[in-house]
Structure formats: C-alpha cells, structure tokens
Amino acid sequence: MHPTSINFKENAARALADPELQRALGNVKTGFIVKRSKARAALPEFDALRTASKDIKNHVIENLDLYLEEYEKKVIASGGFVHWARDAAEAREIIIKLCQAEGAKSVTKGKSMVSEEIGLNEALEAAGIEAVETDLGEYIIQLRHEAPSHIIAPAVHLNRSQIEDDFRAIHKDLPAGRDLSNVSELVGEARAILRDKFLKAAVGITGANFLIAETGSSVIVTNEGNGDLTQLLPRVHIVIASIEKVVPTLEDASTILRVLARSATGQEMSTYTTFSTGPRRDGDPDGPQAYHVVLLDNGRTEMLGTEFQDMLRCIRCGACLNHCPVYAAVGGHAYGWVYPGPMGAVLTPQLIGIHEGAHLPNASSFCGRCQSVCPMEIPLPKMMRHWRERDFQQKSAASFPKLALRGWAFFALRPKLYRLAAGIGTRVMAAVAGRRRRFSYLPLATSWTKYRDFPAPAPRSFQSLWQERERKMHRNV
Amino acid sequence: MSETVKGDARREIMGRVRERLGVRGDEVGRRGRVQSRIRNAVANIIPERAKVGKSERIKLFQSMLETSGAEVSRVRTYKALPEVIAALLRDNNLPSRVRIGDDPIFAAFRAEPGLVEILSGPAQGDDLVSVSRAFSAAAETGTMFLISGKDNPSTLNFLPENHIVIIAADDIAGAYEESWAKIRSDFGAGKMPRTVNLISGPSRTADIEQTIVMGAHGPRKLFVLIAGG
C-alpha cells in the first residue's frame, strides 16, 4: 500500500467533512471505551497485570537474540520450518515461493497487521494467487480495495448500508431481491461465501499475537473463528510474525492475554485463543501437513537501543486508537498507512521514514489518554515528541518554525530587549482589544481565531506588577 | 530461495539485534538465565477470582460462559450423554446426527446406536452438530481448553454450526496456568499438542457497526455440558 501519510492535513480535512465516516466513528467513541472500562473494573488485578506484562516484554526485548534462538529450536523440533526476512520484500518473496511450491491457486488469510504492513495481498495477486481475507471486517475492506482503518476493527469506518451496497455489487450470483437489511443477514452471507473459500484453499496464512519460546507455538486470538479455519483446513499453514512477538512461556502469554482482550474489545477473553505447534502429528485426522513461520524484522531491530525501543512492547490491542480524540475525529485512513492512531504515530515514521510520516506525531493533542490506557504502559506521547524533535532537526534552516524560533531566541537571550519588546507588544494588543479583552480575529493566528477567541494579554506583565509590589513593601518597612 | 540467502537474513537480523543490544550471545550466565526462565515457567499474577473452591469455581465457569452466549447445563455421568444429547438436539430443532471423535467418553454413543446417528473423522463443511470433550477449563473467564488428535479432531470445534462440549466438573480449574501444568504433565515439558484451542463462547463478530452477531465463521451455538459433580 502506497502511504499517503504525507498528506495527513488534507486527509484529515476530507475525513472531517465526510458525513458517512463521522456517523461510523460515533461507534468507536461509545462502544470500545465503555466496554474496556467495565472489564478493567471487574478485574482488581488489572493494573498489576499491566505492569507484569510490561516486565515480560522488556525482559524479552533485552534478551531478544536468545529468545529467538530458543523459539526457532522448538519450531524445528516440532517439525516446522523457520524463515527469516529482513524486510517486506523478502517476506513476500518467501511466502509466494511457499505458495507456488504448493501449487496454490487460492490462499485464505486470518487477520494480520504484519501482512498489511508488507503488502502481501497485492504481491500474491500479482503472482496469480487469489488471497482471500476471512475476518469479516478484512473481507469487507478487501472488497472495497481499502486499507483497514483500525487495527482490530478494520471496517469500523463503514456503515451497514455501505456494506449492503458492496455485497449486492460483488455477490452477483445471489438473488437481487434478497433481504440484507440487518447486520446478521450480512454476516450470514459472508459466512456462506467464505466457507467455500476455506474448503478450497491450499495454503492458510495467519499472523501471530505471540510466539512461545518454550514450545515453538504461534498464538492467534480471534472472535470469529476465521483464523482457526484458515490455519486448520489447508495443507500448509504459514505464520507471518515480526520478531518482537516472542514471549518466554505459556504462563507469560497467559499474563498478557489477561490484559489483551480487556484492553481491546472489553471482553474478559476473546472467543478463540489458539496455540499451534508444528504440522499435524501421526494419527491426527486434521490440521496442516506443513507449518512455516516467517520471522520479519522490517525496521524492528532499528528501534532496539533507541528512544523507540519501548514501542516493541506493543500488542496491537487498539486501546490507544479507541481513546484518542484525534483518531475519533478523523478515523484511521487519514493517517495514510497501515497503523493509525497514537501507536501508528510512533510506528509509521519508523517504518516509512520521518519525511513521509512527520505529520503523524504532530496529529496529537498530547492529552496522554493513549499512554494511560496502554496495557503495556508504552510512553506514546514521549515517543511522539522524540519524532517531532527528529523532524525539527532535519528541517532546513529556512523553514518557518526554525526562523520563528531563532527570532524568539534572539530576544530571549537579551532580557532587556525582550522586556521592552514584550511590553510594547502587550500594551498595543491590550489597547486594540479594548474592554472586551479578547480578539475574534488576529492576523497570523487565524486558525486559532476561526474557532475561538484569543485572549488579550493583561495590560501589565507579572514581572512589572511584582517589581512595583516590591518597591512599595520596601518603602513601608 | 537458496539456503545461502536464508542464512544471510538470519545472520544479519541476529547480528543487528546483538549490535543494538550491545551483546554477543555468549555472555556468561545470560543464556542460562533465559533457559532456566523458560524451563521453570513460573506463574505471574493469578487473579483472586480464580482461587476459589470447587463449587464456586463451577458457578463462575458457568456464568462466564453464559455471559458470552453459551448454554450451560449439567449431566450426571458420561453414560447419560446419548440420552441428554438426543434431548438437546430435539429441543433445539436439530437433526439427530452428530460428529464425534474417538474419545473414550463417547463409548456410550456407539453402544446405543439407535439414539443418535454418529459421524466419525474430521468435520465437513456442512456438518450441523459436533460433540467434543474439553481437556480442561479455566473458570476465571469461562475458557475451555480443547486439544487436537483423533479423540477430538480440531475441525469439530469450528466447522459445524452447533458445538456441544463436554467438560468433567473435576477438570474445571480456576486459572489458565493450571491447564498448562496439566498439558506439561501429559505431553512432557516444552511439548504441546499440535493445536490447543481455548474456547470462551460461540463464534461472534462485531465488525459491522459494532453490532454483535453470533456465528461469524465458527459455531453459532455453543452448548456446554458439565459432567459429574
């Protein structure tokens, strides 16, 4: 997917003026937030589990080389294959070759953000292999040739009637007069169509929420069961996962699972959590005959040892999106690439470059809700500030913010001059503002005054009031 | 893809990880600490709600599953299963035909072939009802652990529209960790069955306007029978 993050401002303006999108986003503001808060309240250990989860991930990141080696050994011991991919292109190449070796014409896919990140579907289609997204939300956006707008609810930007129109346009073999006026009928139609795809696919591709070093297992978490049919029915199961997904033990995965669903959808536990280990065993009547894991770097190692290392703890629950006032206003597509919201504002500049992604860490009110709800306690606002610093450093000396700051610094380093200039400025502004003491129009600050008044400065500064007070006290002694 | 390319990618990624972390991989004690952390697999925080006595545990298990939309009932013995399941099928307007695996608890079905028609082997795309036995359960979230193999093929958990799961009351533990301990003792340390399915309700989706609909791809209905007392 070609990123449009560089056009964030235009994307956001369009999103704010899109009535269908605004209606759909109303669902985010209510549903997720209330459900998470209830689930948290129902588990007194929730915050302690967050800290324990954070500690687990930090421990793994500090020993990532060794945990990857232990994990790899276990996958091989259970009869699976491990492939390493430095970047997106290498991962695509590995997966396509595996599919071609199997003679696969059609592959089913469980929902995977890493697969979106590496643009797998387009590459499969270009190689003549049909890629079928089976998560309902992913299926819908695939029909529309769109990217997901939310990392756990890919079609959250759409309304029922839009999806009905899409189904009628694409499922042409079904009777035109059929009733699709309820969500359950749309779900039923997708179920029937995808059931056929599940049974025909030669390869199933899933992501992984965790990789377990202790057992060599990959773990997926779903509510629909689509991920399970994807990895259970075809002859070959391919897992695509980034290297930071590994955790030491089943106990560690259990600890993080206790905060994952509660943070994401507000469920106590997602409906299906599945641990897959190698291919089918002797005597097994079902399960894949071959099991492959593609371990992807694609920028993760570059985050190690930097101020962005903490981001590698992210478990992709989506809580930061759900609680972000900017995300709630503009939705996920405005962010212009795969990862939206606060986690995307940190990850996107890393993965597509700060030049392309510079707007995203600025698309924040810095209210800090993202960090306060993050189950991994990731300091998202701090990391957005780091990106802003890097972006600023890279800007040319003639850019407006740099010139403005240099101008301010000139005065700030000369206190007498500063006080003189500020004194004149405030007196002029106070005089112009008059008794209303506010501006409804102010040159150079029109994007502020367009929505609210700008307060006029007090006629006298704190410093001058203080000096006068000191003088008076002196006289009275 | 040639082996050399593959080897290069692995070496390069590992090299970058070590360079960034400032480690070599052969430091004294580091690998030992990692391996013993894996081997000892210590539980972290167990929620208090999981640390209750048997009858409260079963109550919690049932209420958690019911909140997720499953239907839970009790059955006295495995012997009663054919009769109870025949009645369940009748009450839900389902044909008297189920797919089951080779689990010994289903012996009574084969002994009384007249009551319910039996299908064997992996599930098919048009199956309506399957019956499985759960290996264990965690009451804390009403989560059942089902393991793959000929006794309870994993496809039975997902393809049929209706799934009936039998769980022995004695197999209902409090926390997830107790099931991992049981799997380690049955399969060996560091070993897992091919598939372990943790199931906490019927299949559902909220992908359209956050409206919850049951039966997205897996079973629309999940019936849980707690066996014994």
XYZ file of C-alpha atoms in Angstrom:
706
model
C 0.000 0.000 0.000
C 1.391 3.361 -1.001
C 1.478 5.612 2.075
C -0.360 8.940 1.971
C 0.706 9.974 5.485
C 2.478 12.980 3.994
C -0.986 14.322 3.083
C -2.345 13.955 6.610
C -3.710 17.506 6.736
C -5.690 17.079 3.510
C -6.771 13.557 4.525
C -7.996 14.845 7.879
C -9.893 17.760 6.349
C -11.636 15.347 3.983
C -12.443 12.959 6.858
C -13.971 15.731 8.956
C -16.253 16.666 6.051
C -17.356 13.069 5.359
C -20.794 12.538 6.951
C -20.809 8.721 6.491
C -17.422 8.442 8.180
C -18.432 10.741 11.004
C -21.545 8.660 11.627
C -19.497 5.428 11.709
C -16.890 6.902 14.046
C -19.633 7.515 16.586
C -19.486 3.764 17.260
C -15.841 3.974 18.354
C -16.464 6.746 20.846
C -19.071 4.793 22.767
C -18.578 1.035 22.366
C -14.915 0.329 22.982
C -14.327 2.872 25.746
C -17.237 1.834 27.939
C -16.553 -1.886 27.497
C -12.858 -1.557 28.368
C -13.617 0.454 31.435
C -16.140 -2.147 32.662
C -13.752 -5.027 32.052
C -10.981 -3.231 33.917
C -13.267 -2.513 36.852
C -14.236 -6.202 37.023
C -10.631 -7.352 37.492
C -8.914 -5.814 40.535
C -5.538 -7.180 39.384
C -5.756 -5.407 36.016
C -3.157 -2.712 36.662
C -0.769 -5.145 38.334
C -1.129 -7.407 35.277
C -0.233 -4.475 33.030
C 2.993 -3.934 34.909
C 3.765 -7.669 34.878
C 3.098 -7.762 31.114
C 5.376 -4.814 30.554
C 8.138 -6.508 32.554
C 7.802 -9.698 30.491
C 8.151 -7.827 27.220
C 11.068 -5.734 28.475
C 12.864 -8.877 29.591
C 12.336 -10.472 26.173
C 13.491 -7.376 24.288
C 16.679 -7.225 26.356
C 17.359 -10.872 25.505
C 15.714 -10.980 22.091
C 18.599 -12.776 20.377
C 18.460 -15.697 22.792
C 14.667 -15.981 22.880
C 14.563 -16.055 19.076
C 17.107 -18.875 19.084
C 15.174 -20.859 21.694
C 11.922 -20.320 19.802
C 13.463 -21.364 16.486
C 14.860 -24.558 18.011
C 11.417 -25.526 19.307
C 9.659 -24.864 15.999
C 12.151 -27.090 14.211
C 11.869 -29.771 16.913
C 8.083 -29.861 16.393
C 8.507 -30.374 12.637
C 8.027 -26.793 11.480
C 10.219 -24.506 9.337
C 11.519 -21.055 10.248
C 12.298 -18.436 7.591
C 13.929 -15.091 8.286
C 13.020 -11.946 6.384
C 14.979 -8.712 6.687
C 12.305 -6.599 5.048
C 8.875 -6.624 3.445
C 10.126 -7.661 0.008
C 11.989 -10.640 1.401
C 8.950 -11.775 3.417
C 6.689 -11.516 0.352
C 9.175 -13.497 -1.714
C 9.391 -16.291 0.870
C 5.622 -16.589 1.179
C 4.984 -16.518 -2.563
C 7.586 -19.226 -3.137
C 5.999 -21.407 -0.464
C 2.587 -20.938 -2.093
C 3.976 -21.676 -5.550
C 5.747 -24.809 -4.318
C 2.342 -25.990 -3.118
C 0.761 -25.100 -6.476
C -1.688 -22.902 -4.591
C -4.218 -21.003 -6.666
C -6.073 -19.661 -3.661
C -4.959 -18.863 -0.124
C -7.070 -17.886 2.862
C -5.855 -15.359 5.362
C -6.504 -14.666 9.002
C -6.350 -11.048 10.060
C -2.735 -9.897 10.280
C -1.453 -6.347 10.531
C 2.046 -7.501 9.566
C 0.586 -8.880 6.341
C -0.882 -5.419 5.687
C 2.468 -3.881 6.536
C 4.300 -5.947 3.931
C 1.569 -5.534 1.291
C 1.140 -9.286 0.958
C -2.229 -9.381 -0.801
C -1.130 -7.261 -3.745
C 2.010 -9.371 -4.134
C 0.035 -12.630 -4.058
C -2.436 -11.323 -6.622
C 0.443 -10.172 -8.844
C 1.810 -13.725 -8.662
C -1.552 -15.055 -9.821
C -2.622 -16.346 -6.405
C -6.032 -15.393 -5.070
C -5.720 -14.033 -1.493
C -8.966 -14.225 0.482
C -9.269 -12.222 3.687
C -11.564 -14.169 6.018
C -12.026 -11.868 9.003
C -15.369 -10.204 8.257
C -14.012 -6.672 8.567
C -10.955 -7.501 6.459
C -13.161 -9.228 3.867
C -15.296 -6.105 3.562
C -12.387 -3.738 3.097
C -10.750 -6.123 0.649
C -13.923 -5.959 -1.475
C -13.637 -2.171 -1.371
C -9.859 -2.173 -2.085
C -9.305 -0.212 1.105
C -6.794 -0.472 3.918
C -8.004 -1.240 7.447
C -8.951 1.905 9.342
C -8.492 0.306 12.768
C -6.061 -2.398 13.856
C -8.711 -4.617 15.453
C -11.885 -3.401 13.713
C -10.760 -2.907 10.118
C -14.157 -1.780 8.768
C -15.119 0.482 11.665
C -15.271 3.450 9.256
C -18.222 1.944 7.383
C -21.965 1.862 7.942
C -24.238 -1.123 7.379
C -25.861 0.343 4.266
C -22.498 0.862 2.567
C -21.614 -2.781 3.197
C -25.011 -3.886 1.863
C -24.292 -1.958 -1.350
C -20.877 -3.634 -1.657
C -22.300 -7.131 -1.133
C -25.001 -6.527 -3.748
C -22.421 -5.227 -6.220
C -19.981 -8.106 -5.738
C -22.019 -11.197 -4.787
C -23.784 -11.097 -8.144
C -24.718 -14.794 -8.163
C -27.147 -14.303 -5.282
C -30.783 -13.260 -5.838
C -31.101 -9.484 -6.262
C -34.231 -9.313 -4.118
C -32.678 -10.885 -1.003
C -33.091 -9.141 2.331
C -29.875 -7.634 3.691
C -31.413 -5.048 5.951
C -29.934 -6.498 9.150
C -26.328 -6.936 10.210
C -26.992 -10.635 10.878
C -28.009 -11.193 7.240
C -24.786 -9.592 6.030
C -22.789 -11.794 8.405
C -24.659 -14.885 7.194
C -23.963 -14.078 3.541
C -20.241 -13.565 4.179
C -20.142 -16.795 6.191
C -21.609 -18.821 3.333
C -19.305 -17.341 0.695
C -16.173 -17.672 2.809
C -16.998 -21.228 3.902
C -16.445 -22.301 0.323
C -13.127 -20.425 0.140
C -11.928 -22.062 3.366
C -12.553 -25.536 1.992
C -10.785 -24.832 -1.326
C -7.647 -23.028 -0.153
C -4.312 -24.854 -0.418
C -2.495 -22.513 1.951
C -3.667 -20.622 5.026
C -1.760 -17.556 6.208
C -2.163 -16.132 9.694
C -0.330 -13.639 11.842
C 0.560 -14.274 15.469
C -0.265 -12.468 18.684
C 2.519 -14.361 20.427
C 5.296 -16.799 19.638
C 6.186 -19.036 22.577
C 9.884 -19.780 23.072
C 9.112 -22.630 25.492
C 7.116 -24.668 22.972
C 7.646 -23.157 19.497
C 3.924 -22.365 19.312
C 2.272 -19.492 17.434
C -0.809 -17.989 19.053
C -3.764 -16.267 17.404
C -6.654 -14.515 19.120
C -9.974 -14.118 17.293
C -13.689 -13.903 17.926
C -14.974 -15.216 14.621
C -13.054 -18.478 14.318
C -11.866 -17.464 10.853
C -8.223 -17.635 11.867
C -8.720 -21.207 13.015
C -10.387 -22.351 9.808
C -7.529 -20.601 7.972
C -4.802 -22.481 9.812
C -6.626 -25.784 10.252
C -8.068 -26.698 6.849
C -5.410 -26.060 4.146
C -2.442 -28.367 3.570
C 0.015 -25.646 4.509
C -0.089 -23.147 7.369
C 2.190 -20.109 7.068
C 2.621 -17.777 10.033
C 3.941 -14.285 9.380
C 5.118 -12.547 12.539
C 7.550 -9.828 13.480
C 10.474 -10.761 15.706
C 9.271 -8.944 18.838
C 6.230 -11.255 19.210
C 8.163 -13.883 21.123
C 7.452 -14.442 24.840
C 9.230 -16.962 27.088
C 6.480 -19.292 28.357
C 2.819 -20.278 28.260
C 2.473 -18.545 31.652
C 3.822 -15.310 30.189
C 1.373 -15.485 27.286
C -1.437 -16.089 29.818
C -0.489 -12.970 31.770
C -0.572 -10.789 28.667
C -3.785 -12.440 27.435
C -5.451 -11.204 30.637
C -4.894 -7.598 29.555
C -5.205 -8.044 25.777
C -8.921 -8.672 25.206
C -9.953 -6.421 28.085
C -7.970 -3.539 26.585
C -9.085 -4.253 23.024
C -12.797 -5.083 22.964
C -13.528 -5.076 26.676
C -14.167 -8.833 26.631
C -12.965 -10.916 29.564
C -11.329 -13.156 26.984
C -11.649 -13.311 23.206
C -13.771 -16.224 21.989
C -10.904 -18.197 20.468
C -7.255 -18.235 21.503
C -5.338 -20.925 19.653
C -1.857 -22.320 20.191
C -0.464 -24.021 17.074
C 2.696 -26.101 17.227
C 4.166 -27.631 14.078
C 2.282 -29.685 11.464
C -0.264 -32.425 12.191
C 1.033 -35.390 14.195
C 0.819 -39.104 13.430
C -2.770 -40.203 13.683
C -4.204 -36.663 13.578
C -7.329 -36.600 11.397
C -6.988 -32.875 10.625
C -4.571 -29.961 10.735
C -1.999 -28.767 8.178
C 0.662 -31.104 6.793
C 3.305 -28.378 6.763
C 3.927 -25.479 9.137
C 6.106 -22.475 8.289
C 6.944 -19.369 10.282
C 8.286 -16.251 8.585
C 10.092 -14.069 11.121
C 10.134 -10.477 9.949
C 12.460 -7.684 11.006
C 11.395 -4.771 8.755
C 12.677 -1.995 10.991
C 12.263 -3.624 14.422
C 15.981 -4.051 15.043
C 16.462 -0.359 14.215
C 14.250 0.511 17.186
C 16.341 -1.513 19.631
C 18.607 0.610 21.783
C 16.817 3.826 20.772
C 14.171 6.004 22.419
C 11.614 3.937 20.438
C 12.544 0.558 21.938
C 9.513 0.594 24.276
C 7.245 0.542 21.214
C 8.350 -3.061 20.633
C 6.180 -3.998 23.638
C 3.009 -3.111 21.672
C 0.490 -5.981 21.492
C -1.762 -4.251 18.918
C -4.856 -4.109 21.122
C -6.077 -0.799 19.696
C -6.861 0.827 23.055
C -4.783 3.902 22.150
C -6.811 4.368 18.961
C -10.112 3.994 20.791
C -9.203 6.607 23.378
C -7.554 9.121 21.038
C -9.537 12.317 20.381
C -7.734 12.820 17.075
C -8.469 9.275 15.886
C -12.107 9.684 16.936
C -12.349 12.852 14.842
C -10.650 11.750 11.628
C -10.654 7.918 11.670
C -7.839 5.644 10.600
C -7.500 6.324 6.879
C -6.380 9.905 7.415
C -3.154 8.546 8.904
C -2.388 7.336 5.412
C -0.854 3.937 6.056
C -1.358 0.656 7.905
C -1.057 1.730 11.548
C -3.277 4.619 12.672
C -3.812 6.456 15.949
C -1.124 7.038 18.573
C 0.639 3.696 18.030
C 0.702 4.491 14.314
C 2.053 7.961 15.000
C 5.065 6.301 16.622
C 5.439 3.277 14.337
C 4.741 4.792 10.915
C 7.655 7.274 10.857
C 9.922 4.368 11.835
C 8.656 2.105 9.077
C 8.122 4.517 6.159
C 10.544 7.282 7.222
C 10.156 10.508 9.148
C 9.966 12.553 5.966
C 6.789 10.698 4.879
C 5.358 10.300 8.366
C 6.234 13.615 10.021
C 2.645 14.822 10.305
C 1.527 11.854 12.406
C 3.437 12.584 15.639
C 2.078 16.105 15.324
C -1.513 14.868 14.992
C -1.945 14.739 18.735
C -3.424 16.903 21.439
C -0.903 15.336 23.845
C -3.700 14.624 26.293
C -1.937 11.384 27.298
C -5.014 9.132 27.299
C -3.220 6.704 24.966
C -0.467 6.101 27.480
C -2.871 5.884 30.396
C -4.879 3.054 28.753
C -1.963 1.220 27.137
C -1.761 -2.290 28.649
C 1.978 -2.243 28.017
C 2.418 1.216 29.574
C 4.134 2.490 26.428
C 5.028 6.199 26.743
C 3.411 7.105 23.418
C 3.324 10.918 23.867
C 7.003 10.960 24.820
C 7.899 9.000 21.712
C 5.801 11.294 19.527
C 7.821 14.184 20.959
C 11.038 12.381 20.027
C 9.814 12.126 16.448
C 8.951 15.828 16.472
C 12.475 16.615 17.649
C 13.981 14.475 14.907
C 11.730 16.056 12.319
C 12.700 19.513 13.551
C 16.410 18.704 13.393
C 16.032 17.567 9.800
C 14.174 20.693 8.717
C 16.155 23.228 6.688
C 17.339 26.361 8.477
C 14.983 28.438 6.327
C 11.798 26.614 7.446
C 9.192 28.735 9.201
C 9.377 27.079 12.658
C 13.167 27.311 12.682
C 13.153 31.000 11.655
C 10.451 31.826 14.179
C 12.305 30.057 16.962
C 15.552 31.722 16.009
C 13.774 35.089 16.182
C 12.364 34.276 19.598
C 15.765 33.060 20.810
C 17.345 36.350 19.732
C 15.080 38.235 22.135
C 15.054 35.590 24.850
C 18.843 35.805 25.145
C 18.640 39.582 25.628
C 16.327 40.080 28.637
C 16.194 43.878 28.488
C 15.350 43.890 24.812
C 12.827 41.080 25.398
C 11.036 43.038 28.158
C 10.988 46.169 26.065
C 9.545 44.389 23.009
C 7.094 42.318 25.049
C 5.989 45.446 26.933
C 5.227 47.275 23.720
C 3.531 44.211 22.261
C 1.249 43.592 25.213
C 0.293 47.235 25.588
C -0.576 47.506 21.900
C -2.589 44.289 21.997
C -4.386 45.266 25.195
C -5.246 48.673 23.702
C -6.524 47.196 20.445
C -8.571 44.545 22.233
C -10.270 47.229 24.316
C -12.737 46.418 27.097
C -13.695 43.043 25.556
C -10.128 41.912 26.261
C -10.293 39.297 23.538
C -9.766 39.005 19.795
C -12.156 37.316 17.440
C -9.705 37.981 14.629
C -5.945 38.122 14.875
C -3.541 38.178 11.912
C -1.062 35.227 11.952
C -3.361 33.339 14.333
C -6.418 32.902 12.140
C -6.504 29.104 12.550
C -6.979 29.781 16.275
C -9.483 32.639 15.969
C -11.521 30.740 13.374
C -12.867 28.520 16.173
C -12.411 30.560 19.370
C -11.442 33.976 20.653
C -7.849 34.722 21.515
C -7.469 36.287 24.974
C -5.794 39.696 25.037
C -2.722 39.956 27.246
C -3.117 41.684 30.597
C -2.172 45.378 30.291
C 0.770 44.899 32.648
C 3.086 41.931 32.972
C 3.521 39.868 36.127
C 7.125 40.995 36.375
C 6.273 44.681 36.372
C 3.474 44.132 38.925
C 5.891 42.222 41.139
C 8.544 44.911 40.919
C 6.030 47.548 41.893
C 4.915 45.488 44.866
C 8.500 45.001 45.998
C 9.123 48.732 45.779
C 6.028 49.507 47.871
C 6.971 46.952 50.537
C 10.431 48.468 50.714
C 9.001 51.915 51.301
C 6.707 50.657 54.048
C 9.472 48.924 56.046
C 15.145 -19.059 -2.215
C 18.564 -20.571 -1.711
C 19.891 -21.659 1.650
C 22.618 -19.017 1.491
C 20.126 -16.174 1.228
C 18.155 -17.611 4.117
C 21.295 -17.994 6.206
C 22.295 -14.429 5.395
C 18.964 -12.995 6.541
C 19.120 -14.864 9.816
C 22.728 -13.915 10.447
C 22.069 -10.298 9.556
C 18.974 -9.949 11.761
C 20.681 -11.671 14.697
C 23.741 -9.513 14.152
C 21.657 -6.352 14.214
C 19.801 -7.443 17.362
C 23.094 -8.125 19.153
C 24.772 -4.975 17.922
C 21.848 -2.813 19.043
C 21.567 -4.530 22.407
C 25.323 -4.455 22.877
C 25.542 -8.220 23.477
C 27.384 -11.108 21.835
C 25.165 -14.056 22.756
C 27.868 -15.964 24.646
C 28.000 -13.866 27.820
C 28.485 -15.875 30.982
C 25.152 -16.726 32.563
C 22.907 -14.878 30.112
C 21.789 -17.894 28.102
C 21.481 -19.924 31.291
C 19.144 -17.337 32.795
C 16.966 -17.342 29.676
C 16.830 -21.127 29.524
C 16.018 -21.503 33.193
C 13.285 -18.866 32.909
C 11.769 -20.983 30.141
C 12.276 -24.274 31.977
C 10.829 -23.076 35.267
C 7.804 -21.362 33.654
C 6.737 -19.536 36.794
C 3.204 -18.161 37.006
C 2.973 -14.383 37.331
C -0.174 -12.846 38.858
C -3.190 -15.135 39.287
C -6.479 -13.237 39.727
C -8.128 -13.812 43.121
C -11.363 -14.833 41.406
C -9.563 -17.955 40.127
C -8.580 -19.062 43.635
C -11.959 -20.277 44.898
C -13.321 -23.655 45.959
C -14.824 -26.203 43.600
C -18.492 -25.297 43.725
C -17.808 -21.568 43.386
C -15.406 -22.322 40.587
C -18.043 -24.218 38.641
C -20.541 -21.429 39.242
C -18.066 -18.835 37.928
C -17.214 -21.007 34.916
C -20.908 -21.333 34.072
C -21.763 -17.666 34.499
C -18.764 -16.516 32.448
C -19.723 -18.816 29.579
C -23.370 -17.758 29.765
C -22.371 -14.103 29.599
C -20.558 -14.903 26.343
C -23.698 -16.515 24.930
C -23.088 -20.225 25.586
C -25.781 -22.515 27.003
C -24.548 -24.480 30.002
C -26.178 -27.452 31.718
C -25.221 -30.394 33.938
C -25.130 -34.100 33.251
C -24.573 -36.740 35.932
C -22.423 -39.285 34.085
C -20.901 -39.896 30.658
C -23.291 -42.833 30.307
C -26.210 -40.422 30.244
C -24.704 -38.443 27.350
C -26.555 -40.094 24.416
C -29.900 -39.524 26.057
C -29.121 -35.962 27.175
C -27.736 -35.020 23.772
C -30.669 -36.600 21.929
C -32.970 -34.419 24.039
C -30.834 -31.335 23.462
C -30.986 -31.879 19.682
C -34.742 -32.335 19.832
C -35.263 -29.196 21.929
C -33.204 -27.125 19.504
C -34.894 -28.493 16.437
C -31.703 -30.133 15.184
C -31.408 -33.460 13.303
C -30.389 -36.422 15.420
C -26.920 -36.723 13.882
C -23.615 -35.657 15.457
C -19.953 -35.867 14.557
C -17.736 -37.189 17.334
C -14.116 -38.246 17.726
C -12.704 -41.386 19.290
C -12.627 -40.097 22.860
C -13.444 -42.962 25.280
C -16.177 -40.876 26.919
C -18.232 -41.327 23.745
C -18.331 -45.114 24.130
C -21.966 -44.953 25.217
C -22.947 -43.424 21.842
C -21.525 -46.377 19.969
C -23.106 -48.821 22.416
C -26.562 -47.333 21.791
C -26.557 -46.614 18.050
C -30.332 -46.173 17.871
C -30.497 -42.930 19.834
C -28.243 -40.578 17.854
C -26.647 -41.138 14.448
C -22.838 -40.939 14.631
C -20.401 -39.463 12.098
C -16.657 -40.026 12.561
C -13.464 -38.376 11.344
C -12.742 -34.696 10.714
C -15.673 -32.302 10.353
C -17.138 -31.444 6.949
C -18.292 -28.048 5.723
C -21.990 -28.858 6.041
C -21.988 -30.599 9.433
C -24.675 -29.278 11.738
C -23.632 -30.662 15.114
C -20.412 -31.904 16.668
C -19.562 -33.111 20.159
C -16.133 -32.738 21.790
C -14.609 -33.291 25.176
C -12.645 -30.422 26.693
C -9.268 -31.350 28.153
C -9.596 -28.788 30.937
C -11.058 -25.382 31.698
C -10.295 -22.122 33.479
C -13.199 -20.691 35.443
C -11.712 -17.176 35.559
C -13.135 -16.367 32.115
C -15.194 -19.484 31.333
C -12.495 -20.763 28.980
C -12.267 -24.384 27.835
C -9.058 -25.989 26.562
C -9.559 -28.461 23.700
C -6.638 -30.403 22.278
C -6.224 -31.858 18.791
C -5.951 -35.509 17.829
C -8.213 -38.354 16.787
C -10.089 -38.305 20.084
C -11.333 -34.777 19.464
C -10.420 -33.521 15.982
C -9.946 -29.737 15.972
C -12.191 -29.194 12.930
C -15.134 -30.264 15.126
C -14.603 -27.068 17.115
C -15.100 -24.740 14.154
C -16.943 -26.129 11.110
C -20.342 -27.279 12.461
C -22.996 -24.687 13.250
C -23.608 -26.196 16.660
C -20.909 -27.387 19.006
C -21.550 -29.408 22.141
C -18.632 -29.582 24.572
C -18.433 -31.973 27.494
C -16.262 -30.963 30.439
C -15.810 -33.037 33.580
C -16.527 -30.968 36.694
C -13.189 -32.179 38.065
C -11.369 -30.747 35.042
C -12.596 -27.196 35.695
C -9.702 -25.339 37.287
C -9.501 -21.706 38.327
C -6.728 -20.172 36.209
C -5.242 -20.774 32.740
C -1.919 -21.758 34.307
C -3.424 -24.943 35.762
C -4.173 -26.199 32.252
C -0.592 -25.584 31.137
C 0.619 -27.618 34.098
C -1.744 -30.429 33.100
C -0.575 -30.314 29.471
C 3.073 -30.452 30.593
C 2.392 -33.448 32.767
C 0.558 -35.266 29.931
C 2.772 -34.291 26.974
C 6.146 -33.542 28.569
C 7.893 -30.291 29.401
C 8.197 -27.907 26.468
C 5.882 -30.051 24.325
C 2.424 -29.213 23.056
C -0.333 -30.987 21.165
C -0.488 -29.713 17.562
C -3.459 -27.478 18.390
C -4.729 -26.186 21.707
C -7.992 -24.280 21.318
C -9.047 -22.008 24.153
C -12.776 -21.510 23.624
C -14.759 -18.998 25.681
C -18.087 -18.826 23.832
C -19.782 -19.223 20.455
C -18.226 -17.592 17.390
C -19.082 -13.902 17.115
C -18.283 -10.738 15.229
C -18.809 -7.053 15.864
C -17.163 -5.900 12.632
C -20.272 -4.177 11.266
C -21.232 -1.100 13.296
C -20.033 -2.877 16.463
C -23.234 -4.914 16.456
C -22.559 -8.315 17.983
C -23.727 -11.207 15.795
C -23.200 -14.855 16.736
C -21.911 -17.441 14.278
C -19.433 -15.444 12.212
C -17.448 -18.442 10.936
C -17.460 -20.928 13.769
C -20.434 -22.345 15.691
C -23.473 -20.082 16.105
C -24.387 -22.055 19.192
C -22.171 -23.477 21.883
C -23.669 -25.956 24.351
C -21.565 -26.896 27.354
C -22.367 -29.946 29.465
C -20.640 -30.170 32.833
C -20.305 -33.837 33.692
C -20.295 -35.131 37.277
C -20.400 -33.132 40.466
